Each structure stands twice: as structure tokens, then as C-alpha cells.
């Protein structure tokens, strides 16, 4: 189990991603799997920093922000938790998850979103692209839960058959 | 045109071959708002390409990681190159699953744009 605090420092994303990569690659000798899981961790933590309740100090307002990763026999589960800003909705997040579910494949959802981003060059907004990317590239199941003012986004990544014998050790 | 250094990312500019602008990506592209940095850099590259009738060759083989915001900036660049009639060639590491998946999705996403009159975009997987 990896359980790390998330602070409002953008450079921290790369540090956390690297830590996750090093842990997995050392423990399971599965470099490509470690790269995918660390990419998932990076995208989820980036979203927490972009959309969480931050006010310029290192700690979020109204609760903790954390990255948790646990092993299971055939993969890993990631969870990123962060408090939501006052009055913030989660409609866009659930729309993105719904788009992924409704698409024939996660790749179709991601490719369609890439096309939208390509056409919309007037804006740098690329919301939802990260979640669609991890659903496609890491083949993971995504879900989100709001409890009170805290959002938890969960991703389950299955390991390929050649990615180490027992990931739950 | 100058090399780009920003946070953990380096993009080396190679103008050593006539008619070719080489951009070699190294390190990690993890900026929060990459478009702010990459947008002007890409504009310079496209302006130079148009002035010198060059194509742009991007090398991603040595890039360790890029976040989805950077992917968004890259696809917007390719689309801009297409509408400005600048050919683009993208090289990536075929042996790395993450790059294989990322560039396969980009290639698919750009298919509808190919039918519109513009330039060509080629994706070249590099065996390593």
C-alpha cells in the first residue's frame, strides 16, 4: 500500500509519478506496467490540483488530499481524494465518465476527445482528456464518489499476464 | 530559432539539414499549462517552416513522459501545421507501450483532418 499526501505544488506531480514508477518497477520488475500505472497516478493527481479546493497554501481547504495505491492479485487500485471547492459541481467529471462508458471502446472516447481538442485550438482547455487517456492507455476502470465535500476518483489497472507473478505481495 | 528548456523538458532545434526543422524532445513534459510555453515555440517553428519551405520533424523517442495537457498542445500544433500547409513527421519509440498507445491514438484522431486539403502528417514508429 502506498499512501501519500498531495500538496499544492505542481512539481510534486512529477515526484509522485516517479515514486510510483520506482516502487512498482522495483517490486514487480514490470517496467511497462509501472510506466502505465505511474501515468495514471500523474493524471489523477494533476486533476486533483486543477479542480480541488486549493487557495495558495500547500494544504487544501476543508480536508486532506491523498494518493493511495494498493495491490491486488492481478493489478493495482489507485485512489485520489481531495476536497472540492465551495459550490463546485462534479457534473463535468460524471459527463466524462459517462462518455467513456457509452463509447464503443475507451480508445474511441479518447480519440473523439482528441479531435475536439484539435479543432478547438483557440482555447487551451482540454478537460476530460486525462481521464479518457488513462481509461484507454492503461485500460483501467474508473469511478468517482462524492462524500460530503470530498471527491474520490478511483482507477483499477489490471496487470498484463507477464507483469510479475503476484502484485498483491 | 532557439532550443526550448522549461521545467523538466528540453526540445533541441536542429536546422542542420536544408528543408528540415528537427525538434528533438527530451526529459519530461509535465507543465500545468504547456500551451503557454509550447504555443509560441510552435508558432516560431511554423513561421520558419513557411518562410523556408521546410517540413517539421519531431522526435519523441527520448521523451520520458508527457501529460495529457502536453498531448493536447501537440495535437493542436499538428492541426495548425496542417492548415498552414506545413508537413510534419513524428518519430516515436515503438518498443515503449506508452508511446505506441499515445501516438496510435493521435494518428487515429487526425484521420478526418487528412481528407481536408493541407499538408501531410506521418507517424514513424522507430524500432529500438
CSV table of N, CA, C and O in Angstrom, one decimal, chain A residues 19-74:
chain,number,residue,atom,x,y,z
A,19,UNK,N,7.9,8.3,-8.0
A,19,UNK,CA,7.9,7.5,-6.8
A,19,UNK,C,7.1,6.2,-7.1
A,19,UNK,O,7.6,5.1,-6.8
A,20,UNK,N,6.0,6.4,-7.7
A,20,UNK,CA,5.1,5.2,-8.0
A,20,UNK,C,5.8,4.3,-9.0
A,20,UNK,O,5.8,3.1,-8.9
A,21,UNK,N,6.4,5.0,-10.0
A,21,UNK,CA,7.1,4.2,-11.0
A,21,UNK,C,8.3,3.3,-10.4
A,21,UNK,O,8.4,2.1,-10.6
A,22,UNK,N,9.1,4.0,-9.6
A,22,UNK,CA,10.2,3.3,-8.9
A,22,UNK,C,9.7,2.2,-8.0
A,22,UNK,O,10.3,1.1,-8.0
A,23,UNK,N,8.7,2.4,-7.2
A,23,UNK,CA,8.2,1.4,-6.4
A,23,UNK,C,7.7,0.2,-7.2
A,23,UNK,O,8.1,-1.0,-6.8
A,24,UNK,N,6.9,0.4,-8.2
A,24,UNK,CA,6.4,-0.7,-8.9
A,24,UNK,C,7.4,-1.4,-9.7
A,24,UNK,O,7.4,-2.7,-9.8
A,25,UNK,N,8.3,-0.7,-10.3
A,25,UNK,CA,9.3,-1.3,-11.1
A,25,UNK,C,10.3,-2.1,-10.3
A,25,UNK,O,10.8,-3.2,-10.7
A,26,UNK,N,10.6,-1.7,-9.1
A,26,UNK,CA,11.5,-2.4,-8.2
A,26,UNK,C,10.8,-3.6,-7.6
A,26,UNK,O,11.4,-4.7,-7.5
A,27,UNK,N,9.5,-3.5,-7.2
A,27,UNK,CA,8.8,-4.6,-6.6
A,27,UNK,C,8.4,-5.7,-7.6
A,27,UNK,O,8.5,-6.9,-7.2
A,28,UNK,N,8.0,-5.3,-8.8
A,28,UNK,CA,7.5,-6.3,-9.6
A,28,UNK,C,8.2,-6.5,-10.9
A,28,UNK,O,7.9,-7.4,-11.7
A,29,UNK,N,9.3,-5.8,-11.1
A,29,UNK,CA,10.1,-5.9,-12.4
A,29,UNK,C,9.3,-5.9,-13.6
A,29,UNK,O,9.4,-6.7,-14.5
A,30,UNK,N,8.3,-5.0,-13.6
A,30,UNK,CA,7.4,-4.9,-14.8
A,30,UNK,C,7.4,-3.4,-15.2
A,30,UNK,O,6.6,-2.6,-14.8
A,31,UNK,N,8.4,-3.1,-16.1
A,31,UNK,CA,8.7,-1.7,-16.4
A,31,UNK,C,7.5,-1.0,-17.1
A,31,UNK,O,7.1,0.1,-16.8
A,32,UNK,N,7.0,-1.7,-18.1
A,32,UNK,CA,5.9,-1.1,-18.9
A,32,UNK,C,4.6,-0.9,-18.1
A,32,UNK,O,3.9,0.1,-18.2
A,33,UNK,N,4.3,-1.9,-17.2
A,33,UNK,CA,3.2,-1.8,-16.3
A,33,UNK,C,3.4,-0.6,-15.3
A,33,UNK,O,2.5,0.2,-15.1
A,34,UNK,N,4.6,-0.5,-14.8
A,34,UNK,CA,4.9,0.6,-13.9
A,34,UNK,C,4.8,1.9,-14.6
A,34,UNK,O,4.3,2.9,-14.0
A,35,UNK,N,5.2,2.0,-15.8
A,35,UNK,CA,5.0,3.3,-16.6
A,35,UNK,C,3.6,3.7,-16.7
A,35,UNK,O,3.2,4.8,-16.6
A,36,UNK,N,2.7,2.7,-17.0
A,36,UNK,CA,1.3,3.0,-17.2
A,36,UNK,C,0.7,3.4,-15.9
A,36,UNK,O,-0.1,4.4,-15.8
A,37,UNK,N,1.0,2.7,-14.8
A,37,UNK,CA,0.3,3.0,-13.5
A,37,UNK,C,0.8,4.4,-13.0
A,37,UNK,O,0.0,5.2,-12.5
A,38,UNK,N,2.1,4.7,-13.3
A,38,UNK,CA,2.6,6.0,-12.8
A,38,UNK,C,2.0,7.1,-13.7
A,38,UNK,O,1.7,8.2,-13.2
A,39,UNK,N,1.7,6.8,-14.9
A,39,UNK,CA,1.0,7.8,-15.8
A,39,UNK,C,-0.4,8.0,-15.2
A,39,UNK,O,-0.9,9.2,-15.1
A,40,UNK,N,-1.1,7.0,-14.8
A,40,UNK,CA,-2.4,7.1,-14.2
A,40,UNK,C,-2.4,7.9,-13.0
A,40,UNK,O,-3.2,8.9,-12.8
A,41,UNK,N,-1.4,7.6,-12.1
A,41,UNK,CA,-1.2,8.4,-10.9
A,41,UNK,C,-1.0,9.9,-11.2
A,41,UNK,O,-1.6,10.8,-10.6
A,42,UNK,N,-0.2,10.2,-12.2
A,42,UNK,CA,0.1,11.6,-12.5
A,42,UNK,C,-1.1,12.3,-13.0
A,42,UNK,O,-1.3,13.4,-12.6
A,43,UNK,N,-1.9,11.7,-13.9
A,43,UNK,CA,-3.1,12.3,-14.4
A,43,UNK,C,-4.1,12.6,-13.3
A,43,UNK,O,-4.7,13.7,-13.3
A,44,UNK,N,-4.3,11.6,-12.4
A,44,UNK,CA,-5.3,11.8,-11.3
A,44,UNK,C,-4.8,12.9,-10.4
A,44,UNK,O,-5.6,13.7,-9.9
A,45,UNK,N,-3.5,12.9,-10.0
A,45,UNK,CA,-3.0,14.0,-9.1
A,45,UNK,C,-3.1,15.3,-9.8
A,45,UNK,O,-3.5,16.3,-9.2
A,46,UNK,N,-2.8,15.4,-11.1
A,46,UNK,CA,-3.0,16.7,-11.8
A,46,UNK,C,-4.4,17.2,-11.7
A,46,UNK,O,-4.6,18.4,-11.5
A,47,UNK,N,-5.4,16.3,-11.9
A,47,UNK,CA,-6.8,16.7,-11.8
A,47,UNK,C,-7.1,17.2,-10.4
A,47,UNK,O,-7.8,18.2,-10.2
A,48,UNK,N,-6.6,16.5,-9.4
A,48,UNK,CA,-6.8,17.0,-8.0
A,48,UNK,C,-6.3,18.4,-7.8
A,48,UNK,O,-6.9,19.2,-7.1
A,49,UNK,N,-5.1,18.7,-8.4
A,49,UNK,CA,-4.5,20.0,-8.2
A,49,UNK,C,-5.3,21.1,-9.0
A,49,UNK,O,-5.4,22.2,-8.6
A,50,UNK,N,-5.8,20.7,-10.2
A,50,UNK,CA,-6.5,21.6,-11.0
A,50,UNK,C,-7.9,21.9,-10.5
A,50,UNK,O,-8.4,23.1,-10.6
A,51,UNK,N,-8.6,20.9,-9.9
A,51,UNK,CA,-10.0,21.1,-9.6
A,51,UNK,C,-10.3,21.0,-8.1
A,51,UNK,O,-11.5,21.1,-7.7
A,52,UNK,N,-9.3,20.8,-7.3
A,52,UNK,CA,-9.5,20.7,-5.8
A,52,UNK,C,-9.7,22.1,-5.2
A,52,UNK,O,-9.6,23.1,-5.8
A,53,UNK,N,-9.9,22.0,-3.9
A,53,UNK,CA,-10.1,23.2,-3.1
A,53,UNK,C,-8.8,23.8,-2.6
A,53,UNK,O,-8.4,23.6,-1.4
A,54,UNK,N,-8.0,24.4,-3.4
A,54,UNK,CA,-6.7,25.0,-3.1
A,54,UNK,C,-6.8,26.5,-3.0
A,54,UNK,O,-7.5,27.1,-3.8
A,55,UNK,N,-6.1,27.1,-2.1
A,55,UNK,CA,-6.2,28.6,-2.0
A,55,UNK,C,-4.8,29.2,-1.9
A,55,UNK,O,-4.6,30.3,-1.4
A,56,UNK,N,-3.8,28.5,-2.5
A,56,UNK,CA,-2.5,29.1,-2.5
A,56,UNK,C,-1.5,28.5,-1.4
A,56,UNK,O,-0.3,28.6,-1.5
A,57,UNK,N,-2.1,27.9,-0.4
A,57,UNK,CA,-1.3,27.3,0.6
A,57,UNK,C,-1.1,25.8,0.2
A,57,UNK,O,-1.8,25.3,-0.7
A,58,UNK,N,-0.1,25.2,0.9
A,58,UNK,CA,0.2,23.8,0.4
A,58,UNK,C,-0.9,22.8,0.7
A,58,UNK,O,-1.1,21.8,0.0
A,59,UNK,N,-1.6,23.0,1.8
A,59,UNK,CA,-2.7,22.1,2.1
A,59,UNK,C,-4.0,22.6,1.6
A,59,UNK,O,-4.3,23.7,1.5
A,60,UNK,N,-4.9,21.6,1.1
A,60,UNK,CA,-6.2,22.0,0.6
A,60,UNK,C,-7.1,22.5,1.7
A,60,UNK,O,-6.9,22.2,2.9
A,61,UNK,N,-8.1,23.3,1.3
A,61,UNK,CA,-9.1,23.7,2.3
A,61,UNK,C,-10.2,22.7,2.6
A,61,UNK,O,-10.7,22.1,1.6
A,62,UNK,N,-10.5,22.4,3.8
A,62,UNK,CA,-11.6,21.5,4.1
A,62,UNK,C,-11.3,20.0,4.1
A,62,UNK,O,-12.3,19.2,4.1
A,63,UNK,N,-10.1,19.6,4.2
A,63,UNK,CA,-9.8,18.2,4.3
A,63,UNK,C,-8.4,17.9,3.7
A,63,UNK,O,-7.7,18.8,3.2
A,64,UNK,N,-8.2,16.6,3.6
A,64,UNK,CA,-6.9,16.1,3.1
A,64,UNK,C,-7.0,15.8,1.6
A,64,UNK,O,-8.0,15.4,1.1
A,65,UNK,N,-5.9,15.9,0.9
A,65,UNK,CA,-5.8,15.3,-0.4
A,65,UNK,C,-4.7,14.2,-0.4
A,65,UNK,O,-3.6,14.4,0.2
A,66,UNK,N,-5.1,13.1,-0.9
A,66,UNK,CA,-4.1,11.9,-0.8
A,66,UNK,C,-4.1,11.1,-2.1
A,66,UNK,O,-5.2,11.0,-2.8
A,67,UNK,N,-3.0,10.4,-2.3
A,67,UNK,CA,-2.9,9.4,-3.3
A,67,UNK,C,-2.7,8.1,-2.7
A,67,UNK,O,-1.7,7.9,-1.9
A,68,UNK,N,-3.6,7.1,-3.0
A,68,UNK,CA,-3.4,5.8,-2.4
A,68,UNK,C,-3.4,4.8,-3.5
A,68,UNK,O,-4.2,4.8,-4.4
A,69,UNK,N,-2.4,3.8,-3.3
A,69,UNK,CA,-2.3,2.8,-4.3
A,69,UNK,C,-2.2,1.4,-3.5
A,69,UNK,O,-1.4,1.3,-2.6
A,70,UNK,N,-3.1,0.5,-3.9
A,70,UNK,CA,-3.0,-0.8,-3.2
A,70,UNK,C,-2.9,-1.9,-4.3
A,70,UNK,O,-3.5,-1.8,-5.4
A,71,UNK,N,-2.2,-3.0,-4.0
A,71,UNK,CA,-2.1,-4.1,-4.9
A,71,UNK,C,-3.2,-5.1,-4.7
A,71,UNK,O,-3.8,-5.2,-3.6
A,72,UNK,N,-3.5,-5.8,-5.7
A,72,UNK,CA,-4.4,-7.0,-5.6
A,72,UNK,C,-3.8,-8.1,-6.5
A,72,UNK,O,-2.8,-7.8,-7.2
A,73,UNK,N,-4.3,-9.3,-6.5
A,73,UNK,CA,-3.6,-10.4,-7.2
A,73,UNK,C,-3.3,-10.1,-8.6
A,73,UNK,O,-2.3,-10.6,-9.1
A,74,UNK,N,-4.2,-9.4,-9.3
A,74,UNK,CA,-3.9,-9.2,-10.8
A,74,UNK,C,-3.9,-7.7,-11.2
A,74,UNK,O,-4.3,-7.4,-12.3
